[in-house]
Amino acid sequence: MNINNLPRPLSIAHRGFSARFPENTLAAFKGAIDTGAHMIELDVNLSKDRQLVVIHDETVDRTTNGSGAVNALTLKQLSRLDAGSWFDPKFSMETLPMLGQVLDAAKDRLLVNIEIKPEAYEAQGPADAVERQVLALVHAKHMARDVLVSSFEWQLLENLRHLDPTISLGLLSDVPMDDNLRHWYQRVKGFSWHPDYRVLTRSQVVALHELGARVFPYAVKGKIDIAGMLAMDVDGLILDDPRQMI
Ligand code: G3P
Ligand code: CA
């Protein structure tokens, strides 16, 4: 399977199999692989020493035994943290993975949706900007056809499009489709739109399909909502428990 030849509908494990394992850990990603999910979704932030670390929040407080901002801690400090006990003490050996580790675990097994968090974006565009590092790593691992890069920060996606004419890009939003979204989708030559499922309507799915976009709503939970989304003819779902869809 590669990004240009996707099954439909696609099951995308949100932060890994986060219903069963601590989110954004190798355990959660391996759990997602075992369920037969087509893709994992993960969140990337920058450490103080500008390494690509997989964690959702701006701070380590909620999902580790540490405290403080991710970008105020070095990779060495971050990698010592317990990223599993908050979820269940049996996961106390889980740590915050680097993006490279997750790509290695996923390679030849399933696709990867790399969400770059807006707080890691730097408007001045340094040589080691987060999006540049992500792109370089993906290419170094020969995984350009295995990944979809997504963000709520659409300017970051445009930067990526200038750097790489073919990398697949997904626009995230928590508001309904409008002319601004349509403009940015075309500007970045997008691959997909990832809306909060609560703002999605059938007419928006039709409009996005007319633009050539795949529609992958996120935060979908429970059989009724999953069935409702699939009835709208979405192309895949980003969900905490991929087994619910499978
Ligand atoms: O990628 C979809 C979804 O993960 C976006 O929201 O807050 O879970 O990163 P969040
Ligand atoms: Ca995310």
Short mmCIF file of C-alpha atoms and ligand atoms in Angstrom, two decimals:
data_model
loop_
_atom_site.label_atom_id
_atom_site.label_comp_id
_atom_site.label_asym_id
_atom_site.label_seq_id
_atom_site.Cartn_x
_atom_site.Cartn_y
_atom_site.Cartn_z
CA MET A 1 0.00 0.00 0.00
CA ASN A 2 1.19 3.52 -0.67
CA ILE A 3 -0.39 6.93 -0.29
CA ASN A 4 -1.42 7.05 -3.96
CA ASN A 5 -3.21 3.72 -3.82
CA LEU A 6 -5.37 3.79 -0.72
CA PRO A 7 -8.11 1.43 0.37
CA ARG A 8 -11.38 3.14 1.16
CA PRO A 9 -12.48 3.87 3.80
CA LEU A 10 -9.11 4.21 5.48
CA SER A 11 -8.74 3.44 9.20
CA ILE A 12 -6.31 5.90 10.82
CA ALA A 13 -5.28 5.19 14.41
CA HIS A 14 -5.30 8.51 16.29
CA ARG A 15 -2.06 8.90 18.29
CA GLY A 16 -1.72 5.15 17.67
CA PHE A 17 -4.22 2.76 19.25
CA SER A 18 -4.78 5.37 21.94
CA ALA A 19 -7.96 3.79 23.30
CA ARG A 20 -5.92 0.82 24.54
CA PHE A 21 -2.34 2.14 24.92
CA PRO A 22 -0.75 5.40 26.10
CA GLU A 23 -1.04 7.84 23.18
CA ASN A 24 1.91 8.58 20.90
CA THR A 25 4.10 5.77 22.30
CA LEU A 26 5.68 2.88 20.45
CA ALA A 27 3.26 0.58 22.29
CA ALA A 28 0.33 2.52 20.82
CA PHE A 29 1.79 2.43 17.31
CA LYS A 30 2.60 -1.28 17.50
CA GLY A 31 -0.90 -1.87 18.88
CA ALA A 32 -2.34 -0.07 15.85
CA ILE A 33 -0.26 -2.22 13.50
CA ASP A 34 -1.61 -5.34 15.21
CA THR A 35 -5.24 -4.21 14.70
CA GLY A 36 -4.73 -4.03 10.95
CA ALA A 37 -5.18 -0.24 10.79
CA HIS A 38 -4.14 1.28 7.47
CA MET A 39 -2.42 4.34 8.93
CA ILE A 40 -1.23 5.79 12.23
CA GLU A 41 -1.60 9.43 13.17
CA LEU A 42 1.00 11.09 15.44
CA ASP A 43 1.95 14.54 16.72
CA VAL A 44 5.39 16.10 16.28
CA ASN A 45 6.94 18.83 18.40
CA LEU A 46 10.49 20.20 18.75
CA SER A 47 12.66 19.70 21.81
CA LYS A 48 14.92 22.44 23.20
CA ASP A 49 17.78 21.02 21.12
CA ARG A 50 15.46 20.96 18.09
CA GLN A 51 14.90 17.24 17.80
CA LEU A 52 11.65 15.78 16.43
CA VAL A 53 9.75 14.38 19.39
CA VAL A 54 6.38 12.64 19.21
CA ILE A 55 4.05 14.21 21.77
CA HIS A 56 0.70 15.97 21.47
CA ASP A 57 0.79 18.70 24.12
CA GLU A 58 3.02 21.76 24.44
CA THR A 59 4.06 20.46 27.86
CA VAL A 60 4.97 17.03 29.17
CA ASP A 61 2.71 17.39 32.21
CA ARG A 62 -0.35 15.40 31.11
CA THR A 63 1.30 12.39 29.45
CA THR A 64 4.54 11.87 31.39
CA ASN A 65 5.87 11.93 34.95
CA GLY A 66 7.74 15.18 34.20
CA SER A 67 6.75 18.80 33.95
CA GLY A 68 7.53 21.75 31.74
CA ALA A 69 7.35 22.80 28.12
CA VAL A 70 8.56 20.33 25.51
CA ASN A 71 10.66 23.03 23.86
CA ALA A 72 12.35 23.83 27.18
CA LEU A 73 13.63 20.26 27.64
CA THR A 74 16.44 18.56 25.71
CA LEU A 75 15.99 15.24 23.98
CA LYS A 76 18.07 13.63 26.71
CA GLN A 77 15.74 15.03 29.39
CA LEU A 78 12.63 14.08 27.44
CA SER A 79 13.78 10.55 26.73
CA ARG A 80 14.18 9.82 30.46
CA LEU A 81 10.50 10.47 31.16
CA ASP A 82 7.94 7.77 31.80
CA ALA A 83 5.27 8.29 29.13
CA GLY A 84 3.08 5.32 30.05
CA SER A 85 2.22 5.25 33.76
CA TRP A 86 -0.28 8.11 33.52
CA PHE A 87 -2.37 5.74 31.37
CA ASP A 88 -1.68 2.52 33.24
CA PRO A 89 1.26 1.56 35.50
CA LYS A 90 1.88 -1.50 33.33
CA PHE A 91 3.16 0.87 30.60
CA SER A 92 5.81 2.49 32.82
CA MET A 93 8.57 1.48 30.40
CA GLU A 94 7.12 3.59 27.57
CA THR A 95 9.05 6.72 26.64
CA LEU A 96 8.47 9.64 24.28
CA PRO A 97 9.57 8.35 20.87
CA MET A 98 11.46 10.31 18.28
CA LEU A 99 9.81 10.58 14.87
CA GLY A 100 12.53 8.41 13.32
CA GLN A 101 11.74 5.54 15.69
CA VAL A 102 8.08 5.60 14.74
CA LEU A 103 8.84 5.72 11.03
CA ASP A 104 11.11 2.68 11.47
CA ALA A 105 8.34 0.79 13.28
CA ALA A 106 5.81 1.66 10.56
CA LYS A 107 7.92 1.09 7.48
CA ASP A 108 6.47 -1.58 5.17
CA ARG A 109 3.65 -2.17 7.67
CA LEU A 110 1.31 0.82 7.44
CA LEU A 111 1.14 4.48 6.45
CA VAL A 112 1.92 7.43 8.72
CA ASN A 113 0.01 10.69 9.15
CA ILE A 114 2.59 13.09 10.65
CA GLU A 115 0.78 16.01 12.28
CA ILE A 116 3.18 18.91 12.87
CA LYS A 117 1.87 20.92 15.82
CA PRO A 118 1.37 24.67 15.24
CA GLU A 119 3.51 25.57 18.26
CA ALA A 120 6.56 24.07 16.52
CA TYR A 121 6.08 26.36 13.50
CA GLU A 122 8.49 29.29 13.12
CA ALA A 123 7.43 32.02 10.70
CA GLN A 124 11.01 33.10 10.05
CA GLY A 125 11.74 29.66 8.54
CA PRO A 126 15.16 28.67 9.93
CA ALA A 127 17.27 26.09 8.10
CA ASP A 128 16.28 23.47 10.68
CA ALA A 129 12.59 24.43 10.80
CA VAL A 130 10.39 21.59 11.95
CA GLU A 131 8.84 21.04 8.51
CA ARG A 132 12.28 20.93 6.86
CA GLN A 133 13.49 18.37 9.39
CA VAL A 134 10.40 16.21 8.93
CA LEU A 135 10.75 16.24 5.16
CA ALA A 136 14.46 15.44 5.27
CA LEU A 137 13.86 12.52 7.63
CA VAL A 138 11.04 11.10 5.53
CA HIS A 139 13.24 11.20 2.44
CA ALA A 140 16.27 9.77 4.28
CA LYS A 141 14.10 6.79 5.19
CA HIS A 142 12.70 6.53 1.64
CA MET A 143 9.16 6.90 2.97
CA ALA A 144 7.80 9.80 0.92
CA ARG A 145 5.02 7.57 -0.44
CA ASP A 146 4.24 6.19 2.99
CA VAL A 147 3.43 9.46 4.70
CA LEU A 148 0.84 12.21 4.80
CA VAL A 149 1.96 15.41 6.53
CA SER A 150 -0.86 17.36 8.18
CA SER A 151 -1.18 20.52 10.23
CA PHE A 152 -3.55 23.16 11.51
CA GLU A 153 -0.81 25.63 10.44
CA TRP A 154 -1.44 25.88 6.71
CA GLN A 155 1.52 28.19 6.03
CA LEU A 156 3.77 25.36 7.17
CA LEU A 157 2.12 23.14 4.57
CA GLU A 158 2.76 25.72 1.88
CA ASN A 159 6.44 25.78 2.88
CA LEU A 160 6.52 22.02 2.45
CA ARG A 161 4.90 22.28 -0.97
CA HIS A 162 7.66 24.64 -2.10
CA LEU A 163 10.26 22.21 -0.83
CA ASP A 164 8.67 19.12 -2.34
CA PRO A 165 6.18 19.14 -5.23
CA THR A 166 4.81 15.66 -4.53
CA ILE A 167 4.69 15.09 -0.76
CA SER A 168 1.08 14.48 0.37
CA LEU A 169 -0.36 17.26 2.53
CA GLY A 170 -3.48 17.33 4.71
CA LEU A 171 -5.19 20.49 5.98
CA LEU A 172 -6.57 20.19 9.50
CA SER A 173 -9.42 22.38 10.71
CA ASP A 174 -11.98 22.52 13.46
CA VAL A 175 -14.34 24.78 11.51
CA PRO A 176 -16.54 23.95 8.50
CA MET A 177 -15.25 24.22 4.97
CA ASP A 178 -15.35 27.75 3.57
CA ASP A 179 -13.75 29.79 0.78
CA ASN A 180 -10.58 30.25 2.84
CA LEU A 181 -10.14 26.50 3.18
CA ARG A 182 -10.82 26.02 -0.51
CA HIS A 183 -8.19 28.70 -1.30
CA TRP A 184 -5.54 27.10 0.93
CA TYR A 185 -6.31 23.58 -0.27
CA GLN A 186 -5.57 24.68 -3.83
CA ARG A 187 -2.62 26.87 -2.79
CA VAL A 188 -0.79 23.98 -1.08
CA LYS A 189 -1.97 21.44 -3.68
CA GLY A 190 -3.46 19.43 -0.88
CA PHE A 191 -4.11 15.73 -0.70
CA SER A 192 -6.80 15.73 1.98
CA TRP A 193 -8.89 17.70 4.44
CA HIS A 194 -9.06 16.56 8.08
CA PRO A 195 -12.00 18.28 9.80
CA ASP A 196 -13.28 17.82 13.32
CA TYR A 197 -16.13 15.41 12.55
CA ARG A 198 -18.57 17.60 14.48
CA VAL A 199 -18.40 20.34 11.83
CA LEU A 200 -18.68 18.05 8.81
CA THR A 201 -21.74 17.85 6.57
CA ARG A 202 -22.54 15.72 3.57
CA SER A 203 -22.51 18.76 1.24
CA GLN A 204 -18.98 19.61 2.39
CA VAL A 205 -17.82 16.08 1.57
CA VAL A 206 -19.32 16.44 -1.91
CA ALA A 207 -17.64 19.85 -2.38
CA LEU A 208 -14.27 18.52 -1.24
CA HIS A 209 -14.53 15.51 -3.51
CA GLU A 210 -15.21 17.89 -6.40
CA LEU A 211 -11.90 19.56 -5.57
CA GLY A 212 -10.21 16.16 -5.63
CA ALA A 213 -9.64 16.08 -1.85
CA ARG A 214 -9.93 13.03 0.37
CA VAL A 215 -11.88 13.70 3.57
CA PHE A 216 -10.57 12.20 6.83
CA PRO A 217 -12.55 13.48 9.83
CA TYR A 218 -10.98 13.22 13.28
CA ALA A 219 -12.21 12.76 16.85
CA VAL A 220 -14.77 10.19 15.70
CA LYS A 221 -15.85 7.97 18.58
CA GLY A 222 -18.55 5.35 18.92
CA LYS A 223 -20.41 3.19 16.46
CA ILE A 224 -23.23 5.65 15.74
CA ASP A 225 -20.89 8.49 14.79
CA ILE A 226 -18.65 6.14 12.82
CA ALA A 227 -21.63 4.86 10.87
CA GLY A 228 -22.84 8.42 10.32
CA MET A 229 -19.50 9.52 8.92
CA LEU A 230 -19.21 6.52 6.63
CA ALA A 231 -22.74 7.20 5.38
CA MET A 232 -21.49 10.67 4.34
CA ASP A 233 -19.01 8.91 2.04
CA VAL A 234 -15.86 10.11 3.81
CA ASP A 235 -12.61 8.53 2.67
CA GLY A 236 -11.40 7.45 6.09
CA LEU A 237 -11.66 8.09 9.81
CA ILE A 238 -9.10 9.21 12.40
CA LEU A 239 -10.13 7.41 15.57
CA ASP A 240 -8.73 6.23 18.91
CA ASP A 241 -9.88 2.65 18.42
CA PRO A 242 -9.36 1.51 14.83
CA ARG A 243 -11.05 -1.81 15.61
CA GLN A 244 -14.41 -0.01 15.89
CA MET A 245 -14.27 0.79 12.21
CA ILE A 246 -12.62 -2.39 11.02
O1 G3P B 1 -4.94 14.75 13.16
C1 G3P B 1 -6.21 14.86 13.66
C2 G3P B 1 -6.24 15.18 15.12
O2 G3P B 1 -5.21 14.50 15.75
C3 G3P B 1 -6.12 16.66 15.39
O3 G3P B 1 -6.38 16.99 16.73
O4 G3P B 1 -5.70 17.65 18.99
O5 G3P B 1 -5.89 15.24 18.41
O6 G3P B 1 -4.02 16.59 17.51
P1 G3P B 1 -5.46 16.60 17.96
CA CA B 2 -3.00 14.96 16.19
#
